[in-house]
Coordinates of N, CA and C in Angstrom, one line a residue:
N1 N 1.8 10.9 3.6 CA 2.8 12.1 3.7 C 2.3 13.1 5.1
G2 N 3.0 12.1 5.7 CA 2.8 12.2 7.3 C 0.9 13.0 7.9
T3 N 1.6 14.3 8.0 CA 0.1 15.3 8.6 C -0.3 16.2 8.1
S4 N 1.2 16.6 6.1 CA 0.5 17.4 5.5 C -0.3 16.9 4.7
D5 N -1.0 18.1 4.0 CA -2.0 17.5 3.1 C -1.4 17.5 2.1
I6 N -2.0 16.6 1.3 CA -1.7 16.5 -0.2 C -2.0 17.9 -1.4
T7 N -1.3 17.6 -2.2 CA -1.5 18.7 -3.0 C -0.9 18.5 -4.5
N8 N -1.6 18.2 -5.4 CA -1.1 17.9 -7.2 C -0.5 16.3 -7.0
G9 N -1.0 15.3 -5.8 CA -0.7 13.9 -5.7 C 0.5 13.8 -5.3
V10 N 1.3 14.7 -4.9 CA 2.6 14.6 -5.0 C 3.0 13.7 -3.2
V11 N 3.8 13.1 -3.1 CA 3.6 12.0 -2.1 C 5.4 12.4 -2.0
T12 N 6.0 12.7 -0.7 CA 7.3 12.1 -0.3 C 7.6 11.1 0.4
L13 N 8.6 9.7 -0.5 CA 9.1 8.5 0.5 C 10.0 9.0 0.7
K14 N 10.5 8.5 2.1 CA 12.3 8.6 2.7 C 12.8 7.1 3.2
R15 N 13.9 7.8 3.3 CA 14.8 6.6 3.6 C 15.1 6.9 5.4
A16 N 15.5 5.7 5.9 CA 15.9 6.3 7.6 C 17.1 7.2 7.4
D17 N 17.8 7.5 6.6 CA 18.6 8.8 6.8 C 18.3 9.7 5.6
D18 N 16.6 10.0 5.9 CA 16.1 11.1 5.5 C 16.5 11.4 4.1
E19 N 17.0 10.5 3.0 CA 16.8 11.1 1.9 C 15.5 10.7 1.3
A20 N 15.1 11.8 0.5 CA 13.8 11.7 0.2 C 13.7 11.4 -1.6
V21 N 12.3 10.8 -2.0 CA 12.1 11.1 -3.6 C 10.4 11.2 -3.1
T22 N 9.8 12.0 -4.4 CA 8.6 12.0 -4.8 C 7.4 11.1 -5.9
T23 N 6.7 11.1 -5.8 CA 6.0 9.9 -6.4 C 4.8 10.7 -6.5
T24 N 4.1 10.5 -7.9 CA 2.5 11.6 -8.3 C 1.3 10.3 -8.1
V25 N 0.7 10.7 -6.7 CA -0.5 9.2 -6.9 C -1.8 10.2 -7.3
S26 N -2.4 9.2 -8.2 CA -3.7 9.8 -9.2 C -4.8 8.7 -9.2
T27 N -5.4 8.7 -9.4 CA -7.1 8.3 -9.6 C -6.9 7.4 -11.1
G28 N -6.3 8.4 -12.2 CA -5.9 8.3 -13.6 C -5.0 7.7 -13.9
S29 N -4.4 6.8 -14.4 CA -3.3 6.4 -15.3 C -2.5 7.6 -15.6
N30 N -1.5 7.4 -15.7 CA -0.6 8.3 -16.4 C 0.1 9.7 -15.6
K31 N -0.3 10.1 -14.2 CA -0.6 10.9 -13.7 C -2.0 11.9 -13.6
S32 N -3.2 10.8 -14.2 CA -4.3 11.9 -14.5 C -5.1 12.3 -13.1
N33 N -5.6 12.8 -13.2 CA -6.0 13.1 -12.2 C -5.4 13.1 -10.8
P34 N -4.4 13.9 -10.4 CA -3.7 14.1 -9.2 C -4.8 13.9 -8.0
V35 N -4.4 13.2 -6.9 CA -4.9 12.9 -6.0 C -4.9 14.4 -5.1
S36 N -5.3 15.3 -4.1 CA -5.5 16.0 -2.8 C -6.4 16.1 -2.0
T37 N -5.6 16.5 -0.9 CA -7.0 16.5 0.4 C -8.4 16.4 0.0
G38 N -9.3 15.6 0.5 CA -10.2 15.5 -0.4 C -11.1 14.5 -1.4
T39 N -9.9 14.0 -2.3 CA -10.6 13.7 -3.3 C -11.0 12.1 -2.8
V40 N -11.9 11.8 -3.7 CA -13.0 10.5 -3.1 C -12.4 9.9 -4.0
I41 N -11.8 8.5 -3.3 CA -11.2 7.4 -3.9 C -11.9 6.6 -4.8
A42 N -13.2 5.9 -4.0 CA -13.9 5.5 -4.3 C -15.7 5.4 -3.8
E43 N -16.6 5.6 -3.8 CA -17.7 5.1 -4.1 C -18.3 4.1 -3.6
F44 N -19.2 3.6 -2.8 CA -20.1 2.1 -3.0 C -21.5 2.5 -2.3
Q45 N -22.1 1.6 -3.1 CA -24.1 2.1 -2.8 C -23.9 0.7 -2.6
N46 N -25.2 0.7 -1.7 CA -26.1 -0.6 -1.5 C -25.1 -1.9 -0.6
Q47 N -24.4 -1.6 -0.3 CA -23.3 -2.3 0.6 C -22.8 -3.6 -0.6
D48 N -22.4 -2.9 -1.6 CA -21.8 -3.8 -2.7 C -20.3 -4.0 -1.8
K49 N -19.5 -4.7 -2.5 CA -18.3 -4.5 -2.0 C -17.3 -4.0 -3.8
T50 N -17.9 -4.0 -4.8 CA -17.2 -3.4 -5.7 C -18.0 -2.0 -6.1
P51 N -16.9 -1.0 -6.4 CA -17.0 0.3 -6.1 C -17.9 0.9 -7.6
A52 N -19.0 1.7 -6.9 CA -19.9 2.6 -8.3 C -19.0 3.4 -8.8
S53 N -17.9 3.8 -8.3 CA -17.1 4.7 -9.2 C -15.9 4.8 -8.2
G54 N -14.8 5.0 -9.0 CA -13.5 4.9 -8.6 C -13.1 3.5 -8.1
G55 N -11.5 3.5 -7.2 CA -11.4 2.3 -6.7 C -10.2 1.8 -6.3
K56 N -9.6 2.9 -7.9 CA -7.8 2.4 -8.1 C -6.9 3.6 -7.9
L57 N -5.9 3.7 -7.3 CA -4.6 4.2 -7.1 C -3.8 4.0 -7.9
Y58 N -3.5 4.9 -8.9 CA -2.4 5.2 -9.2 C -0.8 6.1 -8.7
F59 N 0.5 5.0 -8.6 CA 1.8 5.6 -8.3 C 2.8 6.1 -9.3
S60 N 3.2 7.1 -9.3 CA 4.2 7.2 -11.3 C 5.5 6.8 -10.9
A61 N 6.1 6.3 -11.8 CA 7.3 5.8 -11.0 C 8.1 7.1 -10.5
I62 N 9.4 6.2 -9.6 CA 10.0 6.8 -9.4 C 11.5 7.6 -10.3
N63 N 11.6 8.6 -10.1 CA 12.6 8.7 -11.1 C 14.3 8.2 -10.4
E64 N 15.0 7.1 -11.2 CA 16.1 6.7 -10.9 C 17.2 7.3 -10.2
S65 N 17.0 8.3 -11.0 CA 18.5 8.9 -10.7 C 18.6 10.1 -9.5
D66 N 17.3 10.1 -8.6 CA 16.8 10.3 -7.8 C 16.8 9.6 -6.8
A67 N 16.8 7.6 -6.9 CA 16.5 7.3 -5.6 C 17.9 6.2 -5.5
K68 N 18.5 6.6 -4.2 CA 19.5 5.8 -4.1 C 18.7 4.0 -3.6
A69 N 19.7 3.0 -3.6 CA 19.4 1.8 -2.7 C 19.0 2.4 -2.0
G70 N 17.7 1.6 -0.9 CA 17.1 1.2 0.7 C 16.0 0.9 0.6
E71 N 15.8 1.5 1.3 CA 14.0 0.9 1.5 C 13.5 2.2 1.8
Y72 N 12.3 3.0 1.1 CA 11.6 4.1 1.6 C 10.2 3.5 2.0
S73 N 9.8 4.5 2.7 CA 8.7 4.7 2.9 C 8.0 6.2 3.3
G74 N 6.1 6.0 3.3 CA 5.7 7.0 3.8 C 4.1 6.6 3.9
T75 N 3.4 7.7 4.0 CA 2.2 7.0 5.1 C 1.6 8.4 3.9
M76 N 0.0 7.8 3.8 CA -1.2 8.1 3.5 C -2.6 7.9 4.2
T77 N -3.3 8.5 4.9 CA -3.8 8.3 5.8 C -6.0 8.3 4.8
Y78 N -6.4 7.5 5.0 CA -8.0 7.8 4.3 C -8.7 7.7 5.0
T79 N -9.6 8.4 5.2 CA -10.9 9.1 6.1 C -11.9 8.0 5.4
M80 N -13.0 7.5 5.5 CA -14.4 6.8 5.2 C -15.3 8.0 5.9
A81 N -16.3 7.9 4.9 CA -17.2 8.5 5.5 C -19.4 8.0 5.2
T82 N -19.4 8.1 5.3 CA -21.1 7.4 5.2 C -22.2 8.5 4.7
A83 N -22.7 8.0 3.6 CA -24.0 9.1 3.5 C -25.3 8.8 3.0
D84 N -26.1 8.8 3.8 CA -27.4 8.5 3.5 C -28.2 9.3 2.2
I85 N -28.7 8.4 1.0 CA -28.8 8.9 -0.2 C -30.2 8.2 -0.2
N86 N -31.0 9.2 -0.8 CA -32.5 8.8 -0.4 C -33.4 8.8 -1.6

């Protein structure tokens, strides 16, 4: 979403000519648990490669009547944090 915060999972995808469509990004299927700024996508413990929780993102279908043919792009930036759990 560029430098914008994400609210209710809505992410804008744009074409070179600035035509835009939106998709909803969520941690649950069928738009359940839409992501927002600060949403925890996955948690790992003990250097495991498999998430202890989360680990999946779902993208909703784009309304065909809104999308013209072409290549769309968008950016989501993730921040990783570590915590010492004792």
